[in-house]
XYZ file of C-alpha atoms in Angstrom:
500
model
C -58.760 5.878 91.008
C -59.943 2.467 89.811
C -57.780 0.171 87.747
C -59.197 -1.842 84.869
C -58.774 -5.562 85.602
C -55.640 -6.932 83.959
C -57.612 -9.658 82.194
C -59.918 -7.088 80.537
C -57.330 -4.473 79.585
C -56.169 -4.589 75.929
C -52.469 -4.625 75.199
C -51.113 -1.161 74.337
C -50.652 -0.487 70.636
C -47.261 0.158 69.082
C -48.192 3.848 68.915
C -48.897 3.863 72.670
C -45.520 2.321 73.377
C -43.659 4.737 71.120
C -45.391 7.679 72.787
C -44.381 6.359 76.217
C -40.780 6.013 75.055
C -40.780 9.535 73.638
C -41.659 11.134 76.961
C -38.896 9.380 78.867
C -36.923 11.869 80.910
C -33.335 12.303 79.769
C -30.933 12.675 82.695
C -27.477 14.213 82.740
C -24.684 13.658 85.262
C -25.940 16.770 87.031
C -29.342 15.160 87.548
C -28.273 11.801 88.919
C -25.290 10.093 90.492
C -26.125 7.049 88.340
C -23.814 8.501 85.666
C -21.021 9.427 88.050
C -17.984 7.174 88.311
C -16.579 7.600 91.809
C -13.423 5.685 92.627
C -11.501 4.853 95.773
C -8.212 6.707 95.301
C -6.520 4.598 97.972
C -5.583 1.117 96.679
C -6.141 -2.010 98.746
C -3.249 -2.707 101.159
C -2.023 -5.731 99.178
C -2.027 -3.798 95.871
C 1.392 -3.053 94.367
C 0.456 0.629 94.322
C 0.123 0.500 98.111
C 2.024 -1.734 100.561
C 2.104 -4.776 98.307
C 2.823 -8.269 99.545
C 6.307 -8.442 101.080
C 7.299 -11.542 103.072
C 6.468 -9.845 106.375
C 2.789 -9.909 105.390
C 2.664 -13.664 104.718
C 1.393 -14.447 108.213
C -1.591 -12.213 107.578
C -2.542 -13.364 104.090
C -1.592 -17.046 103.848
C -2.467 -20.510 105.152
C -6.200 -19.969 105.600
C -6.833 -23.444 104.192
C -5.058 -24.740 107.303
C -6.263 -22.138 109.798
C -9.953 -22.445 108.905
C -10.120 -26.144 108.110
C -11.498 -28.374 110.858
C -10.613 -32.101 110.670
C -13.335 -34.054 108.887
C -13.617 -36.636 111.660
C -14.647 -33.980 114.183
C -17.744 -33.102 112.167
C -18.788 -36.740 112.244
C -17.841 -37.250 115.897
C -19.813 -34.220 117.067
C -22.667 -34.816 114.590
C -22.355 -31.338 113.109
C -24.898 -30.507 110.394
C -22.686 -28.565 108.009
C -24.644 -26.180 105.849
C -27.644 -27.086 108.025
C -27.779 -30.343 106.047
C -28.197 -33.890 107.324
C -25.792 -36.586 106.185
C -28.308 -37.709 103.528
C -28.402 -34.191 102.031
C -31.811 -33.240 103.403
C -32.191 -29.984 105.300
C -32.089 -29.774 109.084
C -35.529 -28.975 110.481
C -35.285 -25.499 112.024
C -38.854 -24.259 111.840
C -42.466 -24.758 110.840
C -44.248 -22.732 108.178
C -47.712 -22.234 106.696
C -46.355 -20.544 103.567
C -45.218 -23.263 101.196
C -44.026 -26.812 100.769
C -41.127 -27.692 98.474
C -41.539 -31.435 98.009
C -38.893 -33.596 96.388
C -38.615 -36.732 98.493
C -40.180 -38.743 101.312
C -38.499 -39.832 104.535
C -39.136 -43.574 105.093
C -37.565 -45.210 108.165
C -35.014 -42.403 108.275
C -34.065 -42.837 104.613
C -34.597 -40.367 101.779
C -36.908 -41.863 99.150
C -36.883 -39.874 95.862
C -40.234 -38.601 94.628
C -41.640 -36.393 91.877
C -41.252 -32.725 92.718
C -44.090 -30.439 93.745
C -44.352 -26.805 94.847
C -47.335 -25.967 97.043
C -48.031 -22.327 97.978
C -50.424 -21.698 100.882
C -51.969 -25.111 100.154
C -52.331 -24.617 96.382
C -50.248 -26.595 93.871
C -48.277 -24.297 91.560
C -49.742 -26.160 88.563
C -53.233 -25.209 89.723
C -52.304 -21.562 90.306
C -50.900 -21.320 86.784
C -53.811 -23.172 85.220
C -56.354 -21.097 87.138
C -54.940 -17.737 86.060
C -53.447 -18.403 82.632
C -56.257 -20.760 81.737
C -58.601 -17.789 82.218
C -56.305 -15.524 80.187
C -55.183 -13.547 83.236
C -51.784 -12.564 84.584
C -51.112 -14.546 87.747
C -48.162 -12.987 89.576
C -50.225 -10.369 91.425
C -52.672 -13.046 92.563
C -49.760 -15.202 93.749
C -48.204 -12.263 95.607
C -51.530 -11.479 97.303
C -51.866 -15.147 98.267
C -48.371 -15.228 99.745
C -48.843 -12.074 101.788
C -52.432 -12.594 103.000
C -52.616 -16.426 102.941
C -55.750 -16.503 100.768
C -56.777 -16.029 97.153
C -58.123 -12.522 96.493
C -61.623 -11.729 95.363
C -61.911 -9.695 92.165
C -62.276 -6.343 93.968
C -59.401 -7.199 96.328
C -57.080 -8.044 93.434
C -57.934 -4.767 91.712
C -57.303 -2.873 94.966
C -53.987 -4.719 95.386
C -52.884 -3.685 91.883
C -53.967 -0.098 92.501
C -51.908 0.073 95.697
C -48.819 -1.115 93.802
C -49.505 1.460 91.057
C -49.698 4.230 93.656
C -46.033 3.646 94.582
C -44.385 3.294 91.157
C -42.976 6.831 91.202
C -39.563 7.053 92.862
C -39.163 9.503 95.770
C -38.273 13.111 94.988
C -34.493 13.447 95.041
C -33.928 9.693 94.892
C -32.228 9.714 91.488
C -29.808 12.432 92.579
C -28.561 9.972 95.209
C -28.940 6.841 93.092
C -26.343 4.373 94.402
C -24.564 3.581 91.175
C -21.813 6.123 91.838
C -19.207 3.392 92.173
C -20.119 2.087 88.709
C -20.768 -1.331 90.186
C -20.290 -4.288 87.873
C -23.309 -5.971 89.474
C -26.905 -4.775 89.136
C -27.701 -6.941 92.180
C -25.255 -4.877 94.225
C -26.962 -1.709 92.998
C -30.378 -3.181 93.786
C -29.369 -3.986 97.369
C -27.927 -0.512 97.944
C -30.982 1.085 96.312
C -33.176 -0.847 98.736
C -31.185 0.435 101.705
C -31.429 3.983 100.333
C -35.238 3.750 100.351
C -34.990 3.422 104.145
C -33.944 7.089 104.244
C -37.112 8.157 102.405
C -39.481 6.269 104.726
C -41.057 8.399 107.477
C -41.145 5.397 109.840
C -38.556 2.941 108.467
C -38.215 0.938 111.691
C -41.954 0.389 112.057
C -42.553 -3.390 111.989
C -46.343 -3.291 112.305
C -48.263 -5.430 109.787
C -49.658 -2.353 108.020
C -46.229 -0.850 107.459
C -44.700 -4.174 106.455
C -47.347 -4.645 103.758
C -46.875 -1.058 102.551
C -43.103 -1.528 102.246
C -43.616 -4.749 100.310
C -46.063 -3.110 97.893
C -43.652 -0.207 97.434
C -40.786 -2.566 96.648
C -42.907 -4.522 94.160
C -43.783 -1.227 92.477
C -40.302 0.294 92.380
C -37.829 -2.539 91.859
C -38.489 -2.859 88.101
C -37.679 0.819 87.442
C -34.689 0.796 89.789
C -33.183 -2.235 88.050
C -33.908 -0.785 84.612
C -32.276 2.549 85.517
C -29.189 0.752 86.847
C -28.902 -1.229 83.610
C -29.557 1.770 81.354
C -26.998 3.838 83.284
C -24.406 1.117 82.754
C -25.150 1.079 79.018
C -25.102 4.886 78.811
C -21.704 5.132 80.495
C -20.239 2.317 78.396
C -21.627 3.511 75.040
C -21.509 7.248 75.688
C -25.265 7.577 75.182
C -27.930 9.391 77.191
C -29.714 7.916 80.186
C -33.473 7.786 79.640
C -35.600 7.194 82.721
C -38.583 4.901 82.034
C -41.955 6.602 82.469
C -44.402 5.455 85.114
C -47.115 3.359 83.499
C -50.319 2.870 85.460
C -52.385 -0.305 85.294
C -49.674 -2.669 84.094
C -49.024 -6.054 85.637
C -45.560 -6.808 87.018
C -44.721 -8.748 83.846
C -45.866 -5.907 81.588
C -44.063 -3.313 83.707
C -40.693 -5.069 83.495
C -40.961 -5.666 79.737
C -42.171 -2.101 79.167
C -39.264 -0.437 80.977
C -36.730 -2.744 79.305
C -38.031 -3.079 75.757
C -38.966 0.545 75.079
C -39.728 1.215 71.401
C -39.562 -2.486 70.579
C -42.654 -3.161 72.657
C -43.859 -6.636 73.561
C -46.654 -9.025 72.698
C -49.227 -10.417 75.062
C -47.735 -13.887 74.566
C -44.345 -12.607 75.724
C -45.856 -10.888 78.752
C -47.793 -14.009 79.705
C -44.687 -16.221 79.459
C -42.762 -13.728 81.591
C -45.622 -13.803 84.098
C -45.152 -17.589 84.304
C -41.487 -17.046 85.188
C -42.404 -14.519 87.895
C -44.952 -16.910 89.417
C -42.443 -19.783 89.447
C -39.813 -17.636 91.174
C -42.162 -15.975 93.695
C -41.646 -18.488 96.496
C -39.605 -21.598 97.207
C -39.702 -22.432 100.900
C -38.008 -21.011 103.971
C -34.782 -23.002 103.737
C -33.318 -21.579 100.534
C -30.363 -19.322 101.236
C -31.868 -15.903 100.480
C -35.193 -16.559 102.216
C -33.444 -17.983 105.260
C -31.197 -14.908 105.256
C -34.317 -12.733 105.263
C -35.738 -14.757 108.146
C -32.498 -14.557 110.166
C -32.387 -10.768 109.907
C -36.117 -10.442 110.512
C -35.837 -12.511 113.693
C -33.622 -9.764 115.118
C -36.452 -7.251 114.683
C -34.552 -5.123 112.172
C -36.299 -3.087 109.473
C -37.703 -4.506 106.251
C -35.199 -2.706 104.000
C -32.225 -4.276 105.791
C -33.784 -7.743 105.622
C -34.591 -7.501 101.910
C -31.192 -6.022 101.026
C -29.469 -8.891 102.855
C -31.629 -11.405 100.980
C -30.538 -9.765 97.724
C -26.912 -10.115 98.782
C -27.487 -13.828 99.265
C -29.345 -14.200 95.971
C -26.431 -12.549 94.174
C -24.195 -15.530 94.989
C -23.254 -17.890 92.119
C -24.392 -20.887 94.211
C -27.885 -19.395 94.494
C -29.637 -16.901 92.199
C -26.573 -16.208 90.080
C -26.630 -19.740 88.664
C -29.031 -18.906 85.817
C -26.420 -16.715 84.135
C -23.878 -19.555 84.165
C -26.409 -21.869 82.528
C -26.813 -19.438 79.641
C -23.046 -19.294 79.136
C -22.844 -23.096 79.236
C -25.637 -23.626 76.709
C -24.008 -21.136 74.331
C -20.694 -22.948 74.752
C -22.324 -26.295 73.981
C -24.086 -24.844 70.947
C -20.743 -23.563 69.664
C -18.763 -26.764 70.188
C -21.355 -29.360 69.164
C -21.597 -29.182 65.370
C -24.844 -31.150 65.101
C -27.255 -30.423 67.944
C -29.476 -33.350 66.945
C -26.581 -35.814 67.173
C -27.098 -37.433 70.559
C -23.667 -39.102 70.639
C -21.815 -35.856 69.894
C -23.842 -33.937 72.478
C -23.334 -36.621 75.129
C -19.597 -36.713 74.404
C -19.266 -32.963 74.996
C -21.362 -33.136 78.171
C -19.008 -35.858 79.404
C -16.047 -33.550 78.772
C -17.759 -30.808 80.821
C -18.511 -33.245 83.646
C -14.866 -34.396 83.710
C -13.532 -30.802 83.841
C -12.204 -30.976 80.275
C -14.504 -28.362 78.716
C -16.386 -25.136 79.363
C -15.223 -23.545 82.657
C -13.296 -26.538 84.034
C -15.397 -26.875 87.203
C -16.965 -30.194 86.229
C -20.425 -28.723 86.762
C -23.246 -29.095 84.274
C -25.147 -26.018 85.363
C -28.900 -26.318 85.721
C -28.669 -29.915 86.871
C -29.344 -31.053 90.436
C -31.190 -29.515 93.374
C -31.002 -29.587 97.162
C -34.589 -30.843 97.499
C -35.879 -32.067 94.151
C -34.774 -35.553 93.152
C -36.847 -36.937 90.279
C -38.144 -33.646 88.873
C -38.365 -29.908 89.464
C -41.991 -28.854 88.861
C -40.858 -25.368 87.852
C -38.606 -26.707 85.086
C -41.450 -28.906 83.867
C -43.845 -25.953 83.729
C -41.376 -23.655 81.961
C -40.816 -26.369 79.381
C -44.569 -26.595 78.836
C -45.202 -22.864 78.466
C -42.026 -21.813 76.604
C -42.145 -24.245 73.688
C -44.770 -22.402 71.643
C -43.048 -19.011 71.819
C -39.664 -20.598 71.047
C -41.118 -22.088 67.865
C -42.699 -18.750 66.883
C -39.350 -16.986 67.317
C -37.442 -19.566 65.292
C -35.648 -20.882 68.365
C -37.155 -24.336 68.374
C -33.821 -26.067 67.692
C -32.088 -24.397 70.633
C -35.054 -25.174 72.853
C -34.753 -28.821 71.792
C -31.013 -28.715 72.539
C -31.769 -27.673 76.135
C -34.338 -30.445 76.460
C -31.758 -32.943 75.197
C -29.254 -31.652 77.771
C -31.905 -32.204 80.449
C -32.459 -35.770 79.210
C -28.797 -36.794 78.840
C -27.047 -34.939 81.658
C -28.344 -36.860 84.716
C -26.694 -40.145 83.729
C -23.500 -38.376 82.720
C -23.291 -36.511 86.044
C -23.979 -39.721 87.983
C -21.175 -41.506 86.144
C -18.713 -38.651 86.659
C -19.480 -38.406 90.387
C -19.746 -42.133 90.970
C -23.202 -41.860 92.477
C -26.632 -43.359 91.917
C -28.401 -40.448 93.578
C -31.229 -39.158 91.329
C -30.370 -35.927 89.533
C -32.892 -33.767 87.724
C -32.849 -30.458 85.885
C -33.762 -27.374 87.891
C -35.494 -24.239 86.633
C -32.176 -22.487 85.966
C -31.594 -24.747 82.952
C -34.409 -22.911 81.147
C -34.456 -19.469 82.782
C -31.640 -17.869 80.788
C -33.036 -19.165 77.485
C -36.506 -17.792 78.230
C -35.178 -14.404 79.330
C -32.919 -14.075 76.281
C -35.908 -15.018 74.102
C -37.798 -12.137 75.745
C -34.953 -9.701 75.054
C -33.954 -9.302 78.704
C -30.264 -8.373 79.263
C -28.206 -11.046 81.038
C -27.198 -8.711 83.887
C -30.875 -8.466 84.862
C -31.574 -12.212 85.156
C -30.869 -12.340 88.896
C -32.460 -8.928 89.669
C -35.670 -10.232 88.077
C -35.396 -13.260 90.368
C -35.257 -10.800 93.291
C -38.285 -8.831 92.058
C -40.347 -12.010 91.860
C -39.101 -13.460 95.159
C -39.901 -10.251 97.075
C -43.446 -11.521 97.671
C -42.109 -14.741 99.173
C -39.567 -12.885 101.282
C -42.392 -10.712 102.613
C -44.421 -13.738 103.671
C -41.474 -15.352 105.470
C -40.432 -12.085 107.115
C -43.916 -11.550 108.501
C -44.138 -15.149 109.680
C -40.853 -14.624 111.516
C -41.954 -11.289 113.001
C -45.418 -12.310 114.155
C -45.263 -16.091 114.412
C -41.888 -17.064 115.815
C -40.828 -14.315 118.173
C -37.346 -15.740 118.852
C -34.091 -14.534 117.395
C -32.375 -17.206 115.312
C -29.140 -18.207 116.992
C -27.599 -21.589 116.158
C -24.588 -22.938 118.064
C -20.954 -23.454 117.058
C -18.801 -25.871 119.066
C -15.296 -24.653 119.754
C -12.514 -27.108 118.845
C -9.549 -24.831 119.605
C -6.828 -25.739 122.079
C -5.640 -23.405 124.832
C -2.312 -21.561 124.288
C -0.043 -19.558 126.551
C 0.404 -15.885 125.754
C 3.905 -15.058 124.427
C 5.296 -11.514 124.887
C 5.910 -9.767 121.588
C 9.680 -9.590 122.238
C 9.842 -13.392 122.377
C 7.987 -14.162 119.133
C 10.999 -13.979 116.851
C 11.781 -11.776 113.903
């Protein structure tokens, strides 16, 4: 079966989309565990309904700030790189890669010199990849994924074959939905996504095969299936909450990743080509970001042990779920909404700056003192991804009547660095990161907030694949850093002599 090139295929009409929605399969609780709410009937030990927290349990539950805290001077004395970071904030060099380069500074005579940010994938600047695909009116995520996995740009026939292989795996395995891992009614779609990934291991005839052929096949399968899995998890949550029916999205052949996600989420509402192209930009910008970010490094650590692909990707998802990593985009959306509510005139720079100062001094929003979407571990002067989102999102924001809110976010980006520097007492350059714009773009596209981070995972799967394969076939050594022990020896005391 040949697939019409994405650039030549017309967008489906409204009638096509309505017909696709009409044939969605309606599932009952007897068809899938996604609608079943299973609970643990035994409370946690510290719960009042169980053993509670009497004084005798204090030794077990308290004083961890003292037990687990190592004196600050020891880290300096032993030159420990906490968080695998150097004293200047740069990452500790733990490997070499041919996959990408996340550039945000230069090292000159041992000092970090800030520089404009750049993201280079397999030797190609992200600006050029976007310009080359979108400038020709084509979706670019599939081309980027092919580049990441194979290390070269695909020819036309190869890109069509790549898309066809993804299409061939969009259908979920027979019996999969009856075991769908939402039975605990998880509050996190990312948790469901990780467990769904592990469940796919059971449907693979050779799940522990780490040959290149099988690794590529697993990656293509995940790229094909993650959008429907995430959509089903979200729809099941809505169905349980609202008492409605769960409709399983139909399999649509020949769609790009961007079109597939919007199709399974938007249903009858449909989507425009402009929306799909903007979403494709977001997928391309999230596809890869170096080997040192937390989720990719997690994937590499597990892969270095020789474990299966499903375990490595599920672990990476667990990392991405964290609020310090992929979960940050949701917090940005909450913050921007809070600012919009409390600043009466968005175009009043003094009023906006005053409220940002209150946030930075822990007097407003969530009290953490963080202006979410500002700052990055590598980028100093600019995040190229944020710059590109700003460029591509402006037109659609204006068309949707959201130009003022888009301008508000740009004003936050312009004012926040100086405010954060003042609050922290630092002169270190601070720039906006892509998270500042991600939530706004996704909400503009009608994507539910609980799917922001799962979409991050779908896009990053291609990058995780590249790093996993580099670890499997290029490194060959299990990752095992060292921890120095700073404990003192103690004499064993018989239990009868330990007091009451």
